[in-house]
PDB file of C-alpha atoms in Angstrom:
ATOM      1  CA  PRO A   1      80.334  88.021 111.628  1.00 74.00           C
ATOM      2  CA  PRO A   2      80.860  88.966 114.927  1.00 86.00           C
ATOM      3  CA  PHE A   3      80.449  92.749 114.687  1.00 92.00           C
ATOM      4  CA  ILE A   4      77.048  93.953 113.235  1.00 95.00           C
ATOM      5  CA  ILE A   5      77.023  97.540 112.028  1.00 96.00           C
ATOM      6  CA  HIS A   6      73.775  99.299 112.092  1.00 95.00           C
ATOM      7  CA  MET A   7      72.854 102.911 112.641  1.00 96.00           C
ATOM      8  CA  LYS A   8      69.121 104.242 113.269  1.00 95.00           C
ATOM      9  CA  ILE A   9      69.483 106.305 109.768  1.00 97.00           C
ATOM     10  CA  ASP A  10      69.892 103.305 108.137  1.00 97.00           C
ATOM     11  CA  ASP A  11      66.339 102.078 108.698  1.00 95.00           C
ATOM     12  CA  ARG A  12      65.225 105.667 107.119  1.00 96.00           C
ATOM     13  CA  ILE A  13      67.259 105.536 104.005  1.00 97.00           C
ATOM     14  CA  PRO A  14      64.930 103.925 100.904  1.00 96.00           C
ATOM     15  CA  PHE A  15      65.829 101.382  98.483  1.00 97.00           C
ATOM     16  CA  LEU A  16      66.208 102.552  95.245  1.00 97.00           C
ATOM     17  CA  GLU A  17      67.349  99.998  92.569  1.00 97.00           C
ATOM     18  CA  VAL A  18      68.344 102.479  90.034  1.00 97.00           C
ATOM     19  CA  PHE A  19      71.425 103.335  91.976  1.00 97.00           C
ATOM     20  CA  VAL A  20      73.027 100.040  91.025  1.00 97.00           C
ATOM     21  CA  ILE A  21      74.222 101.749  87.632  1.00 97.00           C
ATOM     22  CA  PRO A  22      76.320 104.193  89.432  1.00 98.00           C
ATOM     23  CA  TYR A  23      77.772 101.520  91.776  1.00 98.00           C
ATOM     24  CA  PHE A  24      78.776  99.428  88.647  1.00 97.00           C
ATOM     25  CA  LEU A  25      80.231 102.251  86.841  1.00 98.00           C
ATOM     26  CA  TRP A  26      82.858 102.565  90.047  1.00 97.00           C
ATOM     27  CA  PHE A  27      84.772  99.899  88.661  1.00 97.00           C
ATOM     28  CA  ALA A  28      85.594 101.855  85.193  1.00 97.00           C
ATOM     29  CA  TYR A  29      85.758 104.990  87.181  1.00 98.00           C
ATOM     30  CA  VAL A  30      88.493 104.291  89.391  1.00 97.00           C
ATOM     31  CA  SER A  31      90.123 102.162  86.492  1.00 97.00           C
ATOM     32  CA  ALA A  32      90.156 104.991  84.328  1.00 97.00           C
ATOM     33  CA  ALA A  33      91.511 107.364  86.766  1.00 96.00           C
ATOM     34  CA  VAL A  34      94.498 105.374  87.627  1.00 97.00           C
ATOM     35  CA  LEU A  35      95.202 104.574  84.244  1.00 96.00           C
ATOM     36  CA  TYR A  36      95.082 108.315  82.872  1.00 95.00           C
ATOM     37  CA  CYS A  37      97.814 109.243  85.573  1.00 95.00           C
ATOM     38  CA  PHE A  38      99.963 106.242  84.556  1.00 95.00           C
ATOM     39  CA  PHE A  39     100.144 107.220  81.021  1.00 94.00           C
ATOM     40  CA  LYS A  40      99.819 111.118  81.342  1.00 92.00           C
ATOM     41  CA  ASN A  41     101.321 111.864  84.830  1.00 89.00           C
ATOM     42  CA  LYS A  42     103.364 109.791  86.720  1.00 90.00           C
ATOM     43  CA  GLN A  43     103.741 112.046  89.720  1.00 91.00           C
ATOM     44  CA  GLU A  44      99.935 111.997  90.188  1.00 93.00           C
ATOM     45  CA  TYR A  45      99.932 108.221  89.408  1.00 95.00           C
ATOM     46  CA  PHE A  46     102.051 107.931  92.364  1.00 95.00           C
ATOM     47  CA  ASN A  47      99.866 110.050  94.558  1.00 95.00           C
ATOM     48  CA  THR A  48      96.870 108.133  93.564  1.00 96.00           C
ATOM     49  CA  CYS A  49      98.523 104.749  94.288  1.00 96.00           C
ATOM     50  CA  VAL A  50      99.705 105.773  97.860  1.00 96.00           C
ATOM     51  CA  PHE A  51      96.313 107.176  98.460  1.00 97.00           C
ATOM     52  CA  LEU A  52      94.416 103.936  97.042  1.00 97.00           C
ATOM     53  CA  PHE A  53      96.579 101.264  98.269  1.00 96.00           C
ATOM     54  CA  THR A  54      96.874 102.816 101.909  1.00 96.00           C
ATOM     55  CA  GLY A  55      93.207 102.946 102.266  1.00 96.00           C
ATOM     56  CA  MET A  56      92.573  99.327 101.093  1.00 96.00           C
ATOM     57  CA  THR A  57      95.457  97.957 103.198  1.00 97.00           C
ATOM     58  CA  VAL A  58      93.374  99.625 106.129  1.00 97.00           C
ATOM     59  CA  PHE A  59      90.544  98.046 104.869  1.00 96.00           C
ATOM     60  CA  LEU A  60      92.220  94.435 104.812  1.00 96.00           C
ATOM     61  CA  VAL A  61      93.640  94.828 108.363  1.00 97.00           C
ATOM     62  CA  ILE A  62      90.234  96.074 109.815  1.00 96.00           C
ATOM     63  CA  SER A  63      88.397  93.068 107.909  1.00 94.00           C
ATOM     64  CA  THR A  64      90.927  90.567 109.459  1.00 95.00           C
ATOM     65  CA  LEU A  65      90.994  91.673 112.863  1.00 95.00           C
ATOM     66  CA  TRP A  66      87.377  92.690 113.316  1.00 94.00           C
ATOM     67  CA  PRO A  67      85.068  90.711 110.901  1.00 95.00           C
ATOM     68  CA  ASN A  68      81.878  92.714 110.527  1.00 96.00           C
ATOM     69  CA  GLY A  69      78.816  92.786 108.540  1.00 95.00           C
ATOM     70  CA  HIS A  70      75.155  93.942 108.281  1.00 95.00           C
ATOM     71  CA  HIS A  71      71.534  92.960 107.897  1.00 95.00           C
ATOM     72  CA  LEU A  72      70.144  95.629 105.824  1.00 96.00           C
ATOM     73  CA  ARG A  73      69.349  94.280 102.549  1.00 95.00           C
ATOM     74  CA  PRO A  74      65.412  93.676 101.806  1.00 94.00           C
ATOM     75  CA  TYR A  75      64.376  90.120 101.823  1.00 91.00           C
ATOM     76  CA  ALA A  76      62.439  90.572  98.748  1.00 92.00           C
ATOM     77  CA  MET A  77      62.822  93.497  95.896  1.00 94.00           C
ATOM     78  CA  PRO A  78      59.954  95.897  96.188  1.00 93.00           C
ATOM     79  CA  ARG A  79      59.880  95.990  92.433  1.00 94.00           C
ATOM     80  CA  ASP A  80      60.505  93.767  89.446  1.00 93.00           C
ATOM     81  CA  ASN A  81      62.628  95.245  86.687  1.00 95.00           C
ATOM     82  CA  ILE A  82      65.843  94.711  85.059  1.00 96.00           C
ATOM     83  CA  LEU A  83      67.662  97.190  87.797  1.00 97.00           C
ATOM     84  CA  SER A  84      66.424  94.991  90.530  1.00 96.00           C
ATOM     85  CA  GLY A  85      67.729  91.904  88.845  1.00 96.00           C
ATOM     86  CA  LEU A  86      71.074  93.493  88.605  1.00 96.00           C
ATOM     87  CA  VAL A  87      70.947  94.085  92.323  1.00 97.00           C
ATOM     88  CA  MET A  88      69.940  90.476  93.185  1.00 96.00           C
ATOM     89  CA  HIS A  89      72.802  89.506  91.254  1.00 96.00           C
ATOM     90  CA  LEU A  90      75.179  91.506  93.015  1.00 96.00           C
ATOM     91  CA  TYR A  91      73.722  90.076  96.375  1.00 96.00           C
ATOM     92  CA  ARG A  92      74.459  86.889  95.008  1.00 95.00           C
ATOM     93  CA  VAL A  93      78.170  87.527  94.491  1.00 95.00           C
ATOM     94  CA  ASP A  94      78.768  89.936  97.086  1.00 94.00           C
ATOM     95  CA  THR A  95      77.937  88.751 100.608  1.00 92.00           C
ATOM     96  CA  PRO A  96      77.120  91.832 103.367  1.00 94.00           C
ATOM     97  CA  THR A  97      80.467  90.978 105.205  1.00 94.00           C
ATOM     98  CA  ASN A  98      83.751  92.981 105.654  1.00 94.00           C
ATOM     99  CA  LEU A  99      81.976  96.385 104.653  1.00 94.00           C
ATOM    100  CA  TRP A 100      83.897  98.751 106.917  1.00 94.00           C
ATOM    101  CA  PRO A 101      85.028 101.434 105.752  1.00 95.00           C
ATOM    102  CA  SER A 102      83.470 101.370 102.212  1.00 96.00           C
ATOM    103  CA  ILE A 103      86.084 100.844  99.752  1.00 96.00           C
ATOM    104  CA  HIS A 104      83.243 102.015  97.056  1.00 97.00           C
ATOM    105  CA  VAL A 105      83.308 105.567  98.867  1.00 98.00           C
ATOM    106  CA  TYR A 106      87.072 105.813  99.541  1.00 98.00           C
ATOM    107  CA  ASN A 107      88.130 104.772  96.237  1.00 98.00           C
ATOM    108  CA  SER A 108      85.682 107.145  94.558  1.00 98.00           C
ATOM    109  CA  ILE A 109      87.017 109.865  96.666  1.00 98.00           C
ATOM    110  CA  GLY A 110      90.405 109.356  95.592  1.00 97.00           C
ATOM    111  CA  ALA A 111      89.815 108.930  91.707  1.00 97.00           C
ATOM    112  CA  HIS A 112      88.015 112.192  92.052  1.00 97.00           C
ATOM    113  CA  LEU A 113      90.903 113.789  93.664  1.00 97.00           C
ATOM    114  CA  ALA A 114      93.357 112.243  91.083  1.00 96.00           C
ATOM    115  CA  ILE A 115      91.375 114.088  88.327  1.00 96.00           C
ATOM    116  CA  VAL A 116      91.195 117.311  90.024  1.00 95.00           C
ATOM    117  CA  HIS A 117      94.610 117.407  90.958  1.00 94.00           C
ATOM    118  CA  ASN A 118      95.907 116.536  87.708  1.00 92.00           C
ATOM    119  CA  GLN A 119      97.707 119.264  85.795  1.00 89.00           C
ATOM    120  CA  LYS A 120      96.683 118.380  82.276  1.00 89.00           C
ATOM    121  CA  LEU A 121      93.003 118.462  83.587  1.00 92.00           C
ATOM    122  CA  ALA A 122      93.187 121.537  85.157  1.00 88.00           C
ATOM    123  CA  ARG A 123      91.307 123.633  82.831  1.00 90.00           C
ATOM    124  CA  ASN A 124      88.793 120.843  81.973  1.00 93.00           C
ATOM    125  CA  LYS A 125      85.874 122.180  84.327  1.00 94.00           C
ATOM    126  CA  LYS A 126      83.329 119.820  82.866  1.00 95.00           C
ATOM    127  CA  LEU A 127      85.454 116.693  83.315  1.00 96.00           C
ATOM    128  CA  HIS A 128      85.776 118.052  86.934  1.00 96.00           C
ATOM    129  CA  ILE A 129      82.072 118.558  87.407  1.00 97.00           C
ATOM    130  CA  SER A 130      81.143 115.243  85.895  1.00 97.00           C
ATOM    131  CA  SER A 131      83.698 113.356  87.921  1.00 97.00           C
ATOM    132  CA  LEU A 132      82.007 114.855  91.185  1.00 97.00           C
ATOM    133  CA  VAL A 133      78.631 113.897  89.883  1.00 98.00           C
ATOM    134  CA  LEU A 134      79.516 110.634  89.366  1.00 98.00           C
ATOM    135  CA  CYS A 135      81.634 110.438  92.573  1.00 98.00           C
ATOM    136  CA  ILE A 136      78.502 111.700  94.712  1.00 98.00           C
ATOM    137  CA  SER A 137      76.229 109.043  92.596  1.00 98.00           C
ATOM    138  CA  ILE A 138      78.271 106.026  93.581  1.00 98.00           C
ATOM    139  CA  ILE A 139      78.544 107.328  97.224  1.00 98.00           C
ATOM    140  CA  LEU A 140      75.016 107.165  97.391  1.00 98.00           C
ATOM    141  CA  SER A 141      74.443 104.214  95.665  1.00 98.00           C
ATOM    142  CA  THR A 142      76.372 102.484  98.572  1.00 98.00           C
ATOM    143  CA  VAL A 143      73.569 103.034 101.083  1.00 98.00           C
ATOM    144  CA  PHE A 144      70.390 103.469  98.370  1.00 98.00           C
ATOM    145  CA  ILE A 145      71.088  99.640  97.441  1.00 97.00           C
ATOM    146  CA  LYS A 146      71.968  98.689 100.810  1.00 97.00           C
ATOM    147  CA  GLN A 147      75.218  97.488 100.212  1.00 96.00           C
ATOM    148  CA  HIS A 148      76.740  99.669 103.128  1.00 97.00           C
ATOM    149  CA  SER A 149      75.731 101.310 106.394  1.00 97.00           C
ATOM    150  CA  MET A 150      76.092 104.905 106.688  1.00 97.00           C
ATOM    151  CA  PHE A 151      78.944 104.178 109.365  1.00 97.00           C
ATOM    152  CA  ASP A 152      80.500 102.598 106.725  1.00 97.00           C
ATOM    153  CA  VAL A 153      80.442 105.848 104.668  1.00 98.00           C
ATOM    154  CA  MET A 154      81.220 108.209 107.347  1.00 97.00           C
ATOM    155  CA  THR A 155      84.252 105.906 108.328  1.00 97.00           C
ATOM    156  CA  ALA A 156      85.704 106.158 104.668  1.00 98.00           C
ATOM    157  CA  PHE A 157      85.335 110.090 104.464  1.00 98.00           C
ATOM    158  CA  ILE A 158      87.313 110.310 107.622  1.00 98.00           C
ATOM    159  CA  MET A 159      90.089 107.864 106.246  1.00 97.00           C
ATOM    160  CA  ALA A 160      89.866 110.151 102.896  1.00 97.00           C
ATOM    161  CA  GLY A 161      90.201 113.115 104.763  1.00 97.00           C
ATOM    162  CA  VAL A 162      93.352 111.938 106.704  1.00 97.00           C
ATOM    163  CA  MET A 163      94.828 110.608 103.553  1.00 97.00           C
ATOM    164  CA  TYR A 164      94.226 114.029 101.585  1.00 97.00           C
ATOM    165  CA  MET A 165      96.200 115.762 104.109  1.00 96.00           C
ATOM    166  CA  VAL A 166      99.303 112.966 103.952  1.00 96.00           C
ATOM    167  CA  VAL A 167      99.302 112.763 100.275  1.00 95.00           C
ATOM    168  CA  TYR A 168      98.034 115.957  98.931  1.00 94.00           C
ATOM    169  CA  GLN A 169      99.120 118.681 101.627  1.00 93.00           C
ATOM    170  CA  ALA A 170     101.885 117.054 103.473  1.00 92.00           C
ATOM    171  CA  ASN A 171     102.960 115.872  99.820  1.00 90.00           C
ATOM    172  CA  VAL A 172     104.646 112.911 101.267  1.00 91.00           C
ATOM    173  CA  VAL A 173     105.264 111.223  97.950  1.00 90.00           C
ATOM    174  CA  ALA A 174     107.575 114.277  96.749  1.00 88.00           C
ATOM    175  CA  ALA A 175     108.969 114.499 100.242  1.00 88.00           C
ATOM    176  CA  TYR A 176     110.071 110.993  99.731  1.00 87.00           C
ATOM    177  CA  GLN A 177     111.313 111.302  96.289  1.00 85.00           C
ATOM    178  CA  ALA A 178     113.556 114.337  97.011  1.00 85.00           C
ATOM    179  CA  THR A 179     115.002 112.275  99.765  1.00 84.00           C
ATOM    180  CA  GLU A 180     115.837 109.498  97.854  1.00 77.00           C
ATOM    181  CA  THR A 181     117.582 111.781  94.999  1.00 77.00           C
ATOM    182  CA  VAL A 182     119.677 113.560  97.687  1.00 75.00           C
ATOM    183  CA  GLN A 183     120.732 110.212  99.109  1.00 72.00           C
ATOM    184  CA  ASN A 184     121.301 108.956  95.668  1.00 71.00           C
ATOM    185  CA  GLY A 185     123.244 112.040  94.610  1.00 66.00           C
ATOM    186  CA  ALA A 186     125.322 112.008  97.958  1.00 60.00           C
ATOM    187  CA  GLU A 187     126.296 108.338  97.301  1.00 60.00           C
ATOM    188  CA  GLY A 188     127.188 109.172  93.722  1.00 59.00           C
ATOM    189  CA  SER A 189     129.482 111.661  94.882  1.00 55.00           C
ATOM    190  CA  ASP A 190     131.252 109.479  97.235  1.00 58.00           C
ATOM    191  CA  ARG A 191     131.899 106.927  94.732  1.00 55.00           C
ATOM    192  CA  PHE A 192     133.043 109.517  92.285  1.00 49.00           C
ATOM    193  CA  LYS A 193     135.412 110.951  94.896  1.00 53.00           C
ATOM    194  CA  LYS A 194     136.773 107.392  95.851  1.00 56.00           C
ATOM    195  CA  ASN A 195     137.180 106.040  92.348  1.00 53.00           C
ATOM    196  CA  ILE A 196     138.017 109.304  89.966  1.00 50.00           C
ATOM    197  CA  PRO A 197     140.979 111.454  91.099  1.00 48.00           C
ATOM    198  CA  ILE A 198     139.972 115.123  90.772  1.00 45.00           C
ATOM    199  CA  LEU A 199     142.470 116.964  88.383  1.00 42.00           C
ATOM    200  CA  ILE A 200     143.149 120.798  88.342  1.00 41.00           C
ATOM    201  CA  GLU A 201     144.743 121.794  85.230  1.00 44.00           C
ATOM    202  CA  ALA A 202     147.493 124.306  85.926  1.00 43.00           C
ATOM    203  CA  PRO A 203     150.409 126.005  83.840  1.00 46.00           C
ATOM    204  CA  SER A 204     152.709 123.992  85.476  1.00 46.00           C
ATOM    205  CA  ALA A 205     150.938 120.612  84.914  1.00 45.00           C
ATOM    206  CA  ARG A 206     153.263 117.869  83.452  1.00 47.00           C
ATOM    207  CA  ARG A 207     152.109 116.799  80.194  1.00 47.00           C
ATOM    208  CA  THR A 208     153.024 114.102  77.978  1.00 47.00           C
ATOM    209  CA  PRO A 209     152.289 114.727  74.278  1.00 51.00           C
ATOM    210  CA  LEU A 210     150.925 111.380  72.297  1.00 46.00           C
ATOM    211  CA  PRO A 211     151.739 111.054  68.527  1.00 48.00           C
ATOM    212  CA  SER A 212     149.091 112.163  66.510  1.00 48.00           C
ATOM    213  CA  PHE A 213     146.765 109.577  64.993  1.00 45.00           C
ATOM    214  CA  PRO A 214     145.740 109.231  61.258  1.00 48.00           C
ATOM    215  CA  ALA A 215     142.306 110.337  60.071  1.00 46.00           C
ATOM    216  CA  ASN A 216     142.105 108.337  57.016  1.00 46.00           C
ATOM    217  CA  ASN A 217     144.862 106.662  54.892  1.00 46.00           C
ATOM    218  CA  LYS A 218     146.061 109.735  53.254  1.00 45.00           C
ATOM    219  CA  ASN A 219     145.547 112.432  56.155  1.00 46.00           C
ATOM    220  CA  ARG A 220     146.409 112.947  59.365  1.00 45.00           C
ATOM    221  CA  SER A 221     144.058 114.904  61.964  1.00 43.00           C
ATOM    222  CA  GLY A 222     146.804 117.018  63.461  1.00 46.00           C
ATOM    223  CA  ILE A 223     144.842 116.495  67.034  1.00 43.00           C
ATOM    224  CA  THR A 224     147.539 116.227  69.924  1.00 44.00           C
ATOM    225  CA  LEU A 225     146.309 114.438  72.807  1.00 43.00           C
ATOM    226  CA  THR A 226     147.504 115.058  76.328  1.00 44.00           C
ATOM    227  CA  ALA A 227     148.069 112.465  78.512  1.00 44.00           C
ATOM    228  CA  PHE A 228     147.701 112.917  82.267  1.00 43.00           C
ATOM    229  CA  PRO A 229     149.040 110.122  84.555  1.00 46.00           C
ATOM    230  CA  ASN A 230     146.512 108.196  87.162  1.00 45.00           C
ATOM    231  CA  THR A 231     143.528 109.509  85.309  1.00 43.00           C
ATOM    232  CA  THR A 232     140.720 107.781  84.038  1.00 43.00           C
ATOM    233  CA  PRO A 233     139.353 107.528  80.573  1.00 45.00           C
ATOM    234  CA  ILE A 234     136.117 109.655  81.729  1.00 42.00           C
ATOM    235  CA  VAL A 235     138.491 112.229  83.324  1.00 40.00           C
ATOM    236  CA  LEU A 236     140.600 112.404  80.357  1.00 42.00           C
ATOM    237  CA  SER A 237     137.844 112.707  77.998  1.00 45.00           C
ATOM    238  CA  ARG A 238     136.498 115.779  79.877  1.00 44.00           C
ATOM    239  CA  ILE A 239     139.818 117.536  80.316  1.00 43.00           C
ATOM    240  CA  MET A 240     140.565 116.790  76.256  1.00 46.00           C
ATOM    241  CA  SER A 241     137.167 117.960  75.107  1.00 47.00           C
ATOM    242  CA  VAL A 242     138.606 121.593  74.797  1.00 42.00           C
ATOM    243  CA  GLU A 243     141.342 120.579  72.581  1.00 47.00           C
ATOM    244  CA  ILE A 244     138.927 118.215  70.610  1.00 45.00           C
ATOM    245  CA  LYS A 245     136.740 121.214  69.881  1.00 47.00           C
ATOM    246  CA  LYS A 246     139.532 123.292  68.672  1.00 47.00           C
ATOM    247  CA  SER A 247     140.228 120.754  66.139  1.00 50.00           C
ATOM    248  CA  ALA A 248     136.483 120.271  64.866  1.00 50.00           C
ATOM    249  CA  ALA A 249     136.736 122.324  61.930  1.00 52.00           C
ATOM    250  CA  ASP A 250     139.775 120.432  60.797  1.00 56.00           C
ATOM    251  CA  LEU A 251     137.905 116.796  61.197  1.00 47.00           C
ATOM    252  CA  VAL A 252     135.072 118.167  59.145  1.00 46.00           C
ATOM    253  CA  SER A 253     137.334 119.183  56.450  1.00 54.00           C
ATOM    254  CA  LEU A 254     139.032 115.980  56.536  1.00 50.00           C
ATOM    255  CA  HIS A 255     135.717 113.956  56.289  1.00 48.00           C
ATOM    256  CA  ARG A 256     134.476 115.730  53.498  1.00 53.00           C
ATOM    257  CA  ASN A 257     137.764 115.068  51.583  1.00 51.00           C
TER     258      ASN A 257
END
């Protein structure tokens, strides 16, 4: 890649293969947070999606415009064990290219924010602590197994900080939803005014009594409907609701008979 990422502190960070465990747990961690919000709290689900999708979009733009990589991986594993084997497998399937900013770091922060901001989990302090421990472990794993430079981690924190202010402090999702609700309400009101006449029932209102209709073959309900000219069935039904309620007792008795 044309852009090689490296900081002096990267050379001082040791290789610790045990951190491959939290690194792989990232997939379950982020997925579980998103799925829980989807089924339990749709508002937090929308916040989480905006947070995660925006960060990943920025990552794709950066990777397209500024292809990057690093040379931090060890040439040989310092220890021969199962965990080192997992790291070698990770190296084979995931090349050290397009690493900035670290999506592992950014999405872990997003998953933790989704958990701590979820109202249904507000009292579950043990879950909050467990989530924080796992989030920190995943962030540390990115540098301890030499998947990322400290530069990738720091820029991921900066991007997460900006998106935290946008999503959780400015609450742009709720603001957008409120705007849509107001606009839809205004459009609905305009359509109502155009298509449905507004009727004001006054003592002098002209009414045309309609003949009573039979409730069954033997009885008549006794309900008298009132016809208003130039009205739609919806408005007419609302106007007649008072009269219908007055005859509810008669209808019940007729039904029993």
